[in-house]
PDB file of C-alpha atoms in Angstrom:
ATOM      1  CA  MET A  93       0.175  -0.357   0.470  1.00 48.00           C
ATOM      2  CA  LYS A  94       3.228   2.449   0.790  1.00 50.00           C
ATOM      3  CA  LEU A  95       4.360   1.298  -2.267  1.00 45.00           C
ATOM      4  CA  ILE A  96       0.627   2.773  -4.815  1.00 45.00           C
ATOM      5  CA  PHE A  97       1.426   5.845  -2.156  1.00 43.00           C
ATOM      6  CA  SER A  98       4.523   6.061  -3.048  1.00 45.00           C
ATOM      7  CA  SER A  99       4.035   5.592  -6.543  1.00 44.00           C
ATOM      8  CA  LEU A 100       1.252   8.134  -6.732  1.00 36.00           C
ATOM      9  CA  LEU A 101       2.810  10.563  -5.278  1.00 40.00           C
ATOM     10  CA  VAL A 102       5.504  10.602  -7.019  1.00 39.00           C
ATOM     11  CA  PHE A 103       3.731  10.295 -10.136  1.00 38.00           C
ATOM     12  CA  GLY A 104       1.512  12.915  -9.202  1.00 40.00           C
ATOM     13  CA  LEU A 105       4.813  15.850  -8.148  1.00 39.00           C
ATOM     14  CA  TYR A 106       6.020  14.880 -12.189  1.00 41.00           C
ATOM     15  CA  LEU A 107       2.671  15.841 -13.776  1.00 38.00           C
ATOM     16  CA  HIS A 108       2.826  19.126 -11.027  1.00 42.00           C
ATOM     17  CA  LEU A 109       6.424  20.278 -12.402  1.00 41.00           C
ATOM     18  CA  SER A 110       5.445  19.361 -16.423  1.00 45.00           C
ATOM     19  CA  ALA A 111       2.709  21.197 -16.280  1.00 43.00           C
ATOM     20  CA  GLN A 112       4.997  23.521 -14.124  1.00 47.00           C
ATOM     21  CA  GLU A 113       7.263  23.719 -17.034  1.00 49.00           C
ATOM     22  CA  GLN A 114       5.184  23.826 -19.721  1.00 52.00           C
ATOM     23  CA  ALA A 115       3.139  27.064 -19.129  1.00 54.00           C
ATOM     24  CA  PHE A 116       6.596  29.138 -19.271  1.00 58.00           C
ATOM     25  CA  VAL A 117       7.409  29.562 -22.834  1.00 71.00           C
ATOM     26  CA  GLN A 118      10.221  30.419 -24.488  1.00 72.00           C
ATOM     27  CA  GLU A 119       9.669  34.201 -26.540  1.00 87.00           C
ATOM     28  CA  GLY A 120      12.793  34.064 -27.748  1.00 90.00           C
ATOM     29  CA  GLU A 121      16.618  35.042 -26.548  1.00 95.00           C
ATOM     30  CA  TYR A 122      19.152  37.884 -27.420  1.00 97.00           C
ATOM     31  CA  GLY A 123      22.967  37.113 -26.808  1.00 98.00           C
ATOM     32  CA  ILE A 124      26.239  38.082 -27.748  1.00 98.00           C
ATOM     33  CA  SER A 125      29.020  35.925 -29.503  1.00 98.00           C
ATOM     34  CA  ALA A 126      32.540  35.661 -30.001  1.00 98.00           C
ATOM     35  CA  GLY A 127      35.141  33.161 -32.402  1.00 98.00           C
ATOM     36  CA  ALA A 128      37.264  32.995 -34.819  1.00 98.00           C
ATOM     37  CA  SER A 129      36.832  34.314 -39.103  1.00 98.00           C
ATOM     38  CA  HIS A 130      38.730  33.308 -41.555  1.00 98.00           C
ATOM     39  CA  TYR A 131      39.645  33.951 -44.963  1.00 98.00           C
ATOM     40  CA  PHE A 132      38.672  32.066 -48.636  1.00 98.00           C
ATOM     41  CA  GLY A 133      39.118  32.941 -51.858  1.00 97.00           C
ATOM     42  CA  ASP A 134      41.875  33.253 -53.844  1.00 97.00           C
ATOM     43  CA  LEU A 135      44.487  33.918 -52.273  1.00 97.00           C
ATOM     44  CA  ASN A 136      43.273  31.019 -50.025  1.00 96.00           C
ATOM     45  CA  PRO A 137      41.408  28.344 -52.891  1.00 92.00           C
ATOM     46  CA  ASN A 138      43.125  24.716 -51.303  1.00 89.00           C
ATOM     47  CA  PRO A 139      42.086  25.579 -49.004  1.00 90.00           C
ATOM     48  CA  ARG A 140      43.778  26.457 -45.661  1.00 92.00           C
ATOM     49  CA  PHE A 141      42.594  27.295 -41.754  1.00 94.00           C
ATOM     50  CA  ASN A 142      45.953  28.521 -40.653  1.00 93.00           C
ATOM     51  CA  ARG A 143      44.923  32.728 -40.836  1.00 95.00           C
ATOM     52  CA  PRO A 144      42.201  32.923 -38.847  1.00 97.00           C
ATOM     53  CA  GLY A 145      41.179  36.430 -36.976  1.00 98.00           C
ATOM     54  CA  MET A 146      38.696  37.977 -33.839  1.00 98.00           C
ATOM     55  CA  ALA A 147      34.600  37.784 -34.644  1.00 98.00           C
ATOM     56  CA  LEU A 148      32.551  39.671 -33.208  1.00 98.00           C
ATOM     57  CA  GLY A 149      28.691  39.613 -32.841  1.00 98.00           C
ATOM     58  CA  ALA A 150      25.020  40.045 -30.884  1.00 98.00           C
ATOM     59  CA  PHE A 151      21.977  38.640 -32.436  1.00 98.00           C
ATOM     60  CA  PHE A 152      17.693  38.684 -30.918  1.00 98.00           C
ATOM     61  CA  ARG A 153      15.722  35.204 -31.832  1.00 96.00           C
ATOM     62  CA  LYS A 154      12.807  35.351 -32.398  1.00 96.00           C
ATOM     63  CA  GLN A 155      11.320  31.783 -30.898  1.00 93.00           C
ATOM     64  CA  PHE A 156       8.556  29.917 -32.781  1.00 94.00           C
ATOM     65  CA  GLY A 157       8.093  27.013 -31.193  1.00 90.00           C
ATOM     66  CA  ASN A 158      10.457  24.710 -29.698  1.00 91.00           C
ATOM     67  CA  TYR A 159      12.009  23.712 -33.661  1.00 95.00           C
ATOM     68  CA  VAL A 160      11.816  26.604 -35.206  1.00 96.00           C
ATOM     69  CA  ALA A 161      13.341  29.998 -34.937  1.00 97.00           C
ATOM     70  CA  VAL A 162      14.562  33.116 -37.179  1.00 98.00           C
ATOM     71  CA  ARG A 163      17.302  35.847 -36.267  1.00 98.00           C
ATOM     72  CA  VAL A 164      18.778  38.777 -36.552  1.00 98.00           C
ATOM     73  CA  SER A 165      21.942  39.275 -36.250  1.00 98.00           C
ATOM     74  CA  GLY A 166      25.096  41.854 -36.682  1.00 98.00           C
ATOM     75  CA  HIS A 167      28.721  40.979 -36.940  1.00 98.00           C
ATOM     76  CA  TYR A 168      32.016  42.014 -37.075  1.00 98.00           C
ATOM     77  CA  ALA A 169      34.820  40.018 -38.589  1.00 98.00           C
ATOM     78  CA  PHE A 170      38.736  40.525 -39.338  1.00 98.00           C
ATOM     79  CA  LEU A 171      39.562  38.360 -43.258  1.00 98.00           C
ATOM     80  CA  GLY A 172      43.211  38.729 -44.149  1.00 98.00           C
ATOM     81  CA  TYR A 173      45.439  36.428 -46.396  1.00 98.00           C
ATOM     82  CA  SER A 174      49.346  36.529 -48.265  1.00 97.00           C
ATOM     83  CA  ASP A 175      49.942  34.459 -50.331  1.00 97.00           C
ATOM     84  CA  LYS A 176      53.820  33.550 -48.394  1.00 95.00           C
ATOM     85  CA  TYR A 177      51.180  31.212 -46.519  1.00 95.00           C
ATOM     86  CA  ASN A 178      50.907  29.086 -49.666  1.00 94.00           C
ATOM     87  CA  THR A 179      54.454  27.120 -49.779  1.00 91.00           C
ATOM     88  CA  ASP A 180      53.128  24.441 -51.917  1.00 91.00           C
ATOM     89  CA  ASN A 181      52.577  26.308 -54.573  1.00 93.00           C
ATOM     90  CA  GLU A 182      55.090  28.196 -56.706  1.00 94.00           C
ATOM     91  CA  TYR A 183      53.463  30.641 -58.699  1.00 94.00           C
ATOM     92  CA  GLU A 184      50.955  31.686 -56.150  1.00 95.00           C
ATOM     93  CA  GLN A 185      54.683  32.367 -53.869  1.00 95.00           C
ATOM     94  CA  ARG A 186      55.456  34.112 -56.865  1.00 96.00           C
ATOM     95  CA  ARG A 187      52.667  36.731 -57.390  1.00 97.00           C
ATOM     96  CA  ASN A 188      53.103  37.601 -54.010  1.00 98.00           C
ATOM     97  CA  LEU A 189      49.627  39.303 -52.644  1.00 98.00           C
ATOM     98  CA  SER A 190      47.993  39.944 -49.468  1.00 98.00           C
ATOM     99  CA  PHE A 191      45.336  41.955 -47.983  1.00 98.00           C
ATOM    100  CA  ASN A 192      43.601  42.505 -44.683  1.00 98.00           C
ATOM    101  CA  THR A 193      40.063  43.377 -44.552  1.00 98.00           C
ATOM    102  CA  ASN A 194      36.909  44.550 -41.801  1.00 98.00           C
ATOM    103  CA  ILE A 195      33.715  42.927 -42.415  1.00 98.00           C
ATOM    104  CA  TRP A 196      30.595  44.794 -41.018  1.00 98.00           C
ATOM    105  CA  GLU A 197      27.468  41.969 -41.112  1.00 98.00           C
ATOM    106  CA  LEU A 198      23.918  42.376 -40.831  1.00 98.00           C
ATOM    107  CA  ALA A 199      22.238  38.668 -41.402  1.00 98.00           C
ATOM    108  CA  LEU A 200      18.458  37.479 -41.650  1.00 98.00           C
ATOM    109  CA  GLN A 201      18.632  33.510 -40.691  1.00 98.00           C
ATOM    110  CA  GLY A 202      16.270  30.759 -39.737  1.00 98.00           C
ATOM    111  CA  ASP A 203      16.984  28.391 -37.429  1.00 98.00           C
ATOM    112  CA  PHE A 204      15.560  24.614 -36.883  1.00 98.00           C
ATOM    113  CA  ASN A 205      16.455  22.614 -34.195  1.00 97.00           C
ATOM    114  CA  PHE A 206      16.572  18.420 -33.953  1.00 97.00           C
ATOM    115  CA  PHE A 207      15.420  18.710 -30.882  1.00 96.00           C
ATOM    116  CA  LYS A 208      13.142  20.308 -28.955  1.00 94.00           C
ATOM    117  CA  PHE A 209      14.282  23.051 -27.110  1.00 92.00           C
ATOM    118  CA  VAL A 210      12.877  23.906 -24.146  1.00 90.00           C
ATOM    119  CA  PRO A 211      15.133  26.353 -21.632  1.00 89.00           C
ATOM    120  CA  GLY A 212      15.209  25.311 -17.527  1.00 85.00           C
ATOM    121  CA  SER A 213      13.905  21.713 -18.530  1.00 86.00           C
ATOM    122  CA  GLU A 214      14.770  18.452 -17.186  1.00 86.00           C
ATOM    123  CA  TYR A 215      15.251  16.712 -20.300  1.00 90.00           C
ATOM    124  CA  ASN A 216      14.740  19.359 -23.338  1.00 92.00           C
ATOM    125  CA  ARG A 217      17.512  21.319 -22.802  1.00 94.00           C
ATOM    126  CA  PHE A 218      19.906  20.430 -25.154  1.00 96.00           C
ATOM    127  CA  THR A 219      19.644  19.845 -29.281  1.00 97.00           C
ATOM    128  CA  PRO A 220      22.224  20.852 -32.462  1.00 98.00           C
ATOM    129  CA  TYR A 221      20.533  23.042 -35.663  1.00 98.00           C
ATOM    130  CA  VAL A 222      20.902  23.619 -38.329  1.00 98.00           C
ATOM    131  CA  THR A 223      20.847  27.675 -39.425  1.00 98.00           C
ATOM    132  CA  PHE A 224      20.852  29.361 -43.043  1.00 98.00           C
ATOM    133  CA  GLY A 225      19.554  32.598 -44.576  1.00 98.00           C
ATOM    134  CA  ILE A 226      21.153  35.832 -46.121  1.00 98.00           C
ATOM    135  CA  GLY A 227      22.758  38.833 -45.577  1.00 98.00           C
ATOM    136  CA  ALA A 228      24.862  41.546 -46.356  1.00 98.00           C
ATOM    137  CA  PHE A 229      28.610  43.105 -45.464  1.00 98.00           C
ATOM    138  CA  ASN A 230      30.634  45.201 -46.420  1.00 98.00           C
ATOM    139  CA  TYR A 231      34.148  45.194 -47.015  1.00 98.00           C
ATOM    140  CA  ASP A 232      36.925  47.747 -47.906  1.00 98.00           C
ATOM    141  CA  PRO A 233      40.379  45.413 -48.701  1.00 98.00           C
ATOM    142  CA  TYR A 234      43.523  46.930 -48.153  1.00 98.00           C
ATOM    143  CA  ALA A 235      47.449  45.893 -48.256  1.00 98.00           C
ATOM    144  CA  TYR A 236      51.139  47.638 -46.488  1.00 97.00           C
ATOM    145  CA  TYR A 237      53.013  49.301 -48.873  1.00 96.00           C
ATOM    146  CA  GLN A 238      56.053  50.491 -47.423  1.00 94.00           C
ATOM    147  CA  GLY A 239      54.713  50.450 -44.316  1.00 94.00           C
ATOM    148  CA  GLN A 240      52.399  52.108 -45.183  1.00 96.00           C
ATOM    149  CA  LYS A 241      48.680  51.236 -45.348  1.00 98.00           C
ATOM    150  CA  VAL A 242      46.087  51.784 -48.343  1.00 98.00           C
ATOM    151  CA  TYR A 243      43.279  50.932 -49.950  1.00 98.00           C
ATOM    152  CA  LEU A 244      42.763  48.528 -52.647  1.00 98.00           C
ATOM    153  CA  ARG A 245      39.824  49.062 -54.112  1.00 98.00           C
ATOM    154  CA  PRO A 246      40.334  52.869 -55.573  1.00 97.00           C
ATOM    155  CA  LEU A 247      43.702  51.812 -56.842  1.00 97.00           C
ATOM    156  CA  GLY A 248      41.569  49.472 -60.174  1.00 97.00           C
ATOM    157  CA  THR A 249      44.898  46.806 -59.855  1.00 98.00           C
ATOM    158  CA  GLU A 250      43.397  45.268 -62.497  1.00 98.00           C
ATOM    159  CA  GLY A 251      41.700  47.433 -64.164  1.00 97.00           C
ATOM    160  CA  GLN A 252      38.437  48.396 -62.645  1.00 97.00           C
ATOM    161  CA  GLY A 253      38.087  51.406 -64.462  1.00 95.00           C
ATOM    162  CA  SER A 254      40.130  52.092 -67.353  1.00 96.00           C
ATOM    163  CA  ALA A 255      39.562  53.180 -70.382  1.00 95.00           C
ATOM    164  CA  LEU A 256      40.749  49.800 -71.587  1.00 96.00           C
ATOM    165  CA  TYR A 257      39.229  47.872 -70.157  1.00 96.00           C
ATOM    166  CA  PRO A 258      35.814  48.856 -70.609  1.00 95.00           C
ATOM    167  CA  ASN A 259      34.273  45.513 -69.084  1.00 95.00           C
ATOM    168  CA  ARG A 260      35.779  45.674 -65.993  1.00 95.00           C
ATOM    169  CA  LYS A 261      33.841  47.424 -63.842  1.00 95.00           C
ATOM    170  CA  PRO A 262      35.067  49.666 -60.025  1.00 97.00           C
ATOM    171  CA  TYR A 263      33.560  46.925 -57.793  1.00 97.00           C
ATOM    172  CA  GLY A 264      31.638  48.194 -54.573  1.00 96.00           C
ATOM    173  CA  SER A 265      32.142  47.879 -50.347  1.00 97.00           C
ATOM    174  CA  MET A 266      28.944  45.916 -49.935  1.00 98.00           C
ATOM    175  CA  ALA A 267      27.589  42.573 -51.264  1.00 98.00           C
ATOM    176  CA  VAL A 268      25.294  39.954 -50.074  1.00 98.00           C
ATOM    177  CA  CYS A 269      25.829  36.693 -48.581  1.00 98.00           C
ATOM    178  CA  PHE A 270      24.708  33.108 -47.690  1.00 98.00           C
ATOM    179  CA  PRO A 271      24.857  31.953 -44.118  1.00 98.00           C
ATOM    180  CA  ILE A 272      24.761  28.136 -43.758  1.00 98.00           C
ATOM    181  CA  GLY A 273      26.192  25.969 -41.474  1.00 98.00           C
ATOM    182  CA  LEU A 274      25.836  24.278 -37.951  1.00 98.00           C
ATOM    183  CA  GLY A 275      26.073  24.194 -34.075  1.00 98.00           C
ATOM    184  CA  VAL A 276      24.127  23.052 -30.755  1.00 98.00           C
ATOM    185  CA  LYS A 277      22.971  24.446 -27.346  1.00 97.00           C
ATOM    186  CA  TYR A 278      22.704  24.228 -24.259  1.00 97.00           C
ATOM    187  CA  SER A 279      20.245  25.804 -21.459  1.00 95.00           C
ATOM    188  CA  LEU A 280      21.814  26.363 -17.868  1.00 95.00           C
ATOM    189  CA  SER A 281      18.971  27.920 -16.437  1.00 93.00           C
ATOM    190  CA  ARG A 282      15.471  28.744 -17.072  1.00 91.00           C
ATOM    191  CA  THR A 283      17.121  32.307 -18.197  1.00 93.00           C
ATOM    192  CA  THR A 284      20.890  31.306 -20.070  1.00 96.00           C
ATOM    193  CA  SER A 285      21.629  29.425 -22.601  1.00 96.00           C
ATOM    194  CA  VAL A 286      25.762  28.767 -24.267  1.00 98.00           C
ATOM    195  CA  GLY A 287      25.673  27.193 -27.975  1.00 98.00           C
ATOM    196  CA  PHE A 288      28.743  27.012 -29.936  1.00 98.00           C
ATOM    197  CA  GLU A 289      27.901  27.374 -34.146  1.00 98.00           C
ATOM    198  CA  VAL A 290      29.888  27.039 -37.042  1.00 98.00           C
ATOM    199  CA  VAL A 291      28.611  28.946 -40.055  1.00 98.00           C
ATOM    200  CA  TYR A 292      29.753  29.771 -43.383  1.00 98.00           C
ATOM    201  CA  ARG A 293      28.968  32.457 -45.963  1.00 98.00           C
ATOM    202  CA  PHE A 294      29.002  31.634 -49.703  1.00 98.00           C
ATOM    203  CA  THR A 295      29.154  35.525 -51.379  1.00 98.00           C
ATOM    204  CA  THR A 296      28.433  37.551 -54.128  1.00 98.00           C
ATOM    205  CA  THR A 297      31.661  39.353 -54.463  1.00 98.00           C
ATOM    206  CA  ASP A 298      35.368  37.878 -55.600  1.00 98.00           C
ATOM    207  CA  TYR A 299      36.849  41.066 -54.394  1.00 98.00           C
ATOM    208  CA  ILE A 300      37.133  40.785 -50.484  1.00 98.00           C
ATOM    209  CA  ASP A 301      40.543  40.419 -51.861  1.00 98.00           C
ATOM    210  CA  ASP A 302      41.277  41.919 -54.377  1.00 98.00           C
ATOM    211  CA  VAL A 303      41.729  39.179 -56.586  1.00 98.00           C
ATOM    212  CA  SER A 304      39.569  38.707 -59.047  1.00 97.00           C
ATOM    213  CA  THR A 305      40.491  38.110 -62.621  1.00 97.00           C
ATOM    214  CA  THR A 306      43.528  38.757 -65.081  1.00 97.00           C
ATOM    215  CA  TYR A 307      46.402  41.000 -64.682  1.00 98.00           C
ATOM    216  CA  ALA A 308      45.888  44.664 -66.704  1.00 97.00           C
ATOM    217  CA  PRO A 309      49.678  46.351 -66.466  1.00 97.00           C
ATOM    218  CA  ASP A 310      48.420  48.992 -68.930  1.00 96.00           C
ATOM    219  CA  ALA A 311      45.486  49.903 -67.469  1.00 97.00           C
ATOM    220  CA  GLN A 312      47.444  53.162 -65.843  1.00 96.00           C
ATOM    221  CA  PRO A 313      50.918  54.886 -65.476  1.00 95.00           C
ATOM    222  CA  HIS A 314      53.690  53.044 -64.195  1.00 95.00           C
ATOM    223  CA  PHE A 315      56.443  55.843 -62.983  1.00 95.00           C
ATOM    224  CA  LEU A 316      55.729  59.695 -61.762  1.00 95.00           C
ATOM    225  CA  PRO A 317      57.727  62.541 -62.880  1.00 94.00           C
ATOM    226  CA  ASN A 318      60.512  61.514 -60.564  1.00 94.00           C
ATOM    227  CA  GLY A 319      60.579  58.541 -62.086  1.00 92.00           C
ATOM    228  CA  ALA A 320      59.146  56.325 -59.220  1.00 93.00           C
ATOM    229  CA  PRO A 321      56.497  53.617 -59.548  1.00 95.00           C
ATOM    230  CA  THR A 322      52.937  55.389 -59.605  1.00 96.00           C
ATOM    231  CA  LEU A 323      51.361  52.904 -56.207  1.00 97.00           C
ATOM    232  CA  TRP A 324      48.864  51.488 -58.524  1.00 97.00           C
ATOM    233  CA  TYR A 325      51.963  50.553 -60.214  1.00 96.00           C
ATOM    234  CA  ALA A 326      53.591  48.556 -57.461  1.00 97.00           C
ATOM    235  CA  LEU A 327      50.545  47.060 -55.888  1.00 98.00           C
ATOM    236  CA  GLN A 328      48.798  45.850 -58.887  1.00 97.00           C
ATOM    237  CA  ASP A 329      51.984  42.902 -59.686  1.00 97.00           C
ATOM    238  CA  ARG A 330      54.308  42.293 -56.424  1.00 97.00           C
ATOM    239  CA  SER A 331      56.078  39.724 -57.730  1.00 97.00           C
ATOM    240  CA  TYR A 332      59.296  41.997 -58.539  1.00 96.00           C
ATOM    241  CA  GLU A 333      59.656  41.430 -54.594  1.00 95.00           C
ATOM    242  CA  THR A 334      60.288  37.558 -54.855  1.00 94.00           C
ATOM    243  CA  GLY A 335      61.955  37.920 -58.434  1.00 94.00           C
ATOM    244  CA  THR A 336      61.368  38.864 -61.462  1.00 95.00           C
ATOM    245  CA  PRO A 337      57.958  40.383 -62.631  1.00 95.00           C
ATOM    246  CA  ILE A 338      54.839  37.945 -63.789  1.00 96.00           C
ATOM    247  CA  GLY A 339      51.959  39.969 -64.028  1.00 96.00           C
ATOM    248  CA  LEU A 340      52.003  40.153 -67.785  1.00 96.00           C
ATOM    249  CA  LYS A 341      48.824  41.169 -69.724  1.00 96.00           C
ATOM    250  CA  ASP A 342      45.506  39.222 -68.908  1.00 95.00           C
ATOM    251  CA  ARG A 343      48.356  36.290 -67.223  1.00 97.00           C
ATOM    252  CA  GLN A 344      46.053  34.700 -64.440  1.00 96.00           C
ATOM    253  CA  ARG A 345      46.309  36.976 -61.726  1.00 97.00           C
ATOM    254  CA  GLY A 346      43.240  35.127 -59.308  1.00 96.00           C
ATOM    255  CA  TYR A 347      39.977  32.721 -60.265  1.00 94.00           C
ATOM    256  CA  ALA A 348      37.140  34.550 -61.386  1.00 92.00           C
ATOM    257  CA  ASN A 349      34.559  31.815 -61.767  1.00 92.00           C
ATOM    258  CA  GLN A 350      35.218  31.711 -57.981  1.00 92.00           C
ATOM    259  CA  LYS A 351      33.966  34.013 -55.256  1.00 97.00           C
ATOM    260  CA  ASP A 352      34.389  34.906 -52.671  1.00 98.00           C
ATOM    261  CA  GLY A 353      34.197  33.184 -48.920  1.00 98.00           C
ATOM    262  CA  TYR A 354      34.307  33.727 -44.922  1.00 98.00           C
ATOM    263  CA  LEU A 355      33.388  31.434 -41.978  1.00 98.00           C
ATOM    264  CA  LEU A 356      32.819  32.035 -38.739  1.00 98.00           C
ATOM    265  CA  ALA A 357      33.422  29.952 -35.500  1.00 98.00           C
ATOM    266  CA  GLU A 358      31.506  31.257 -32.116  1.00 98.00           C
ATOM    267  CA  PHE A 359      31.008  30.596 -28.534  1.00 98.00           C
ATOM    268  CA  THR A 360      27.224  31.948 -28.375  1.00 98.00           C
ATOM    269  CA  LEU A 361      25.828  33.419 -24.731  1.00 98.00           C
ATOM    270  CA  SER A 362      22.340  33.796 -25.295  1.00 97.00           C
ATOM    271  CA  PHE A 363      19.095  35.358 -22.678  1.00 97.00           C
ATOM    272  CA  ASN A 364      16.003  34.344 -22.718  1.00 92.00           C
ATOM    273  CA  LEU A 365      12.740  35.333 -22.882  1.00 88.00           C
ATOM    274  CA  THR A 366       9.948  34.155 -21.685  1.00 73.00           C
ATOM    275  CA  SER A 367       6.301  34.553 -21.317  1.00 72.00           C
ATOM    276  CA  TYR A 368       4.352  32.443 -18.521  1.00 57.00           C
ATOM    277  CA  LYS A 369       0.560  30.838 -19.760  1.00 61.00           C
ATOM    278  CA  CYS A 370      -1.642  28.961 -17.323  1.00 55.00           C
ATOM    279  CA  PRO A 371      -1.291  25.656 -17.076  1.00 53.00           C
ATOM    280  CA  SER A 372      -4.543  23.316 -18.885  1.00 54.00           C
ATOM    281  CA  ALA A 373      -7.288  22.212 -16.024  1.00 50.00           C
ATOM    282  CA  ASN A 374      -6.740  19.399 -18.205  1.00 51.00           C
TER     283      ASN A 374
END
């Protein structure tokens, strides 16, 4: 009899706690993220993961049930690469190009949980998820020449804007990205969750690194009146720093059929927004 009574008591307590748990509805969450970024493109085509940068972000996620959410996020990331890291490719080492850029991104994503996720729950506090969406980002590649920081986009290093190359238009400072990736999240309590995600950004530009098509050594003047090389000429082909210049007209400088991309791997900390719904009598 005592065993039956104890079983009923435990069962009743379980139902009570379950009802209380279900009474709290996760409406959404806001949070921050931090981790590493990496560039992939004409200077890192293989690819290699040997030049990570910093990534920081903030986000708001609106929850629609326990499985689906829509997220708005903003990110800063630092990207950069150099041909000096391409030690197994003699041509790329001779090419000797490099760049850095700051990325400012705003994105809209859908998140889809594999498992039911209920913050603070004893049994539903963990889930992997997939995420994908669309965004826009700002970039402005630069390099260093004789110790000075030089922005590359205004130079038109591949003949952009030159009358001799009318089909090569100057590229802008904005482009579209398509984030897609995987993540996991774990609820520490009813109010706080942590997570980790890896999200790759496909983009609509091939100029994050200022490298795309072929050399255009006749696009602008080579020398100043004093005989010094123009800044454009010095930066459109830097192979002279490693030996005989290789930047002949129409010779491959980049990979025009492959857009650039970047990846963010971040830890997340979020704070849940919940509402209370009175449990049903049934």
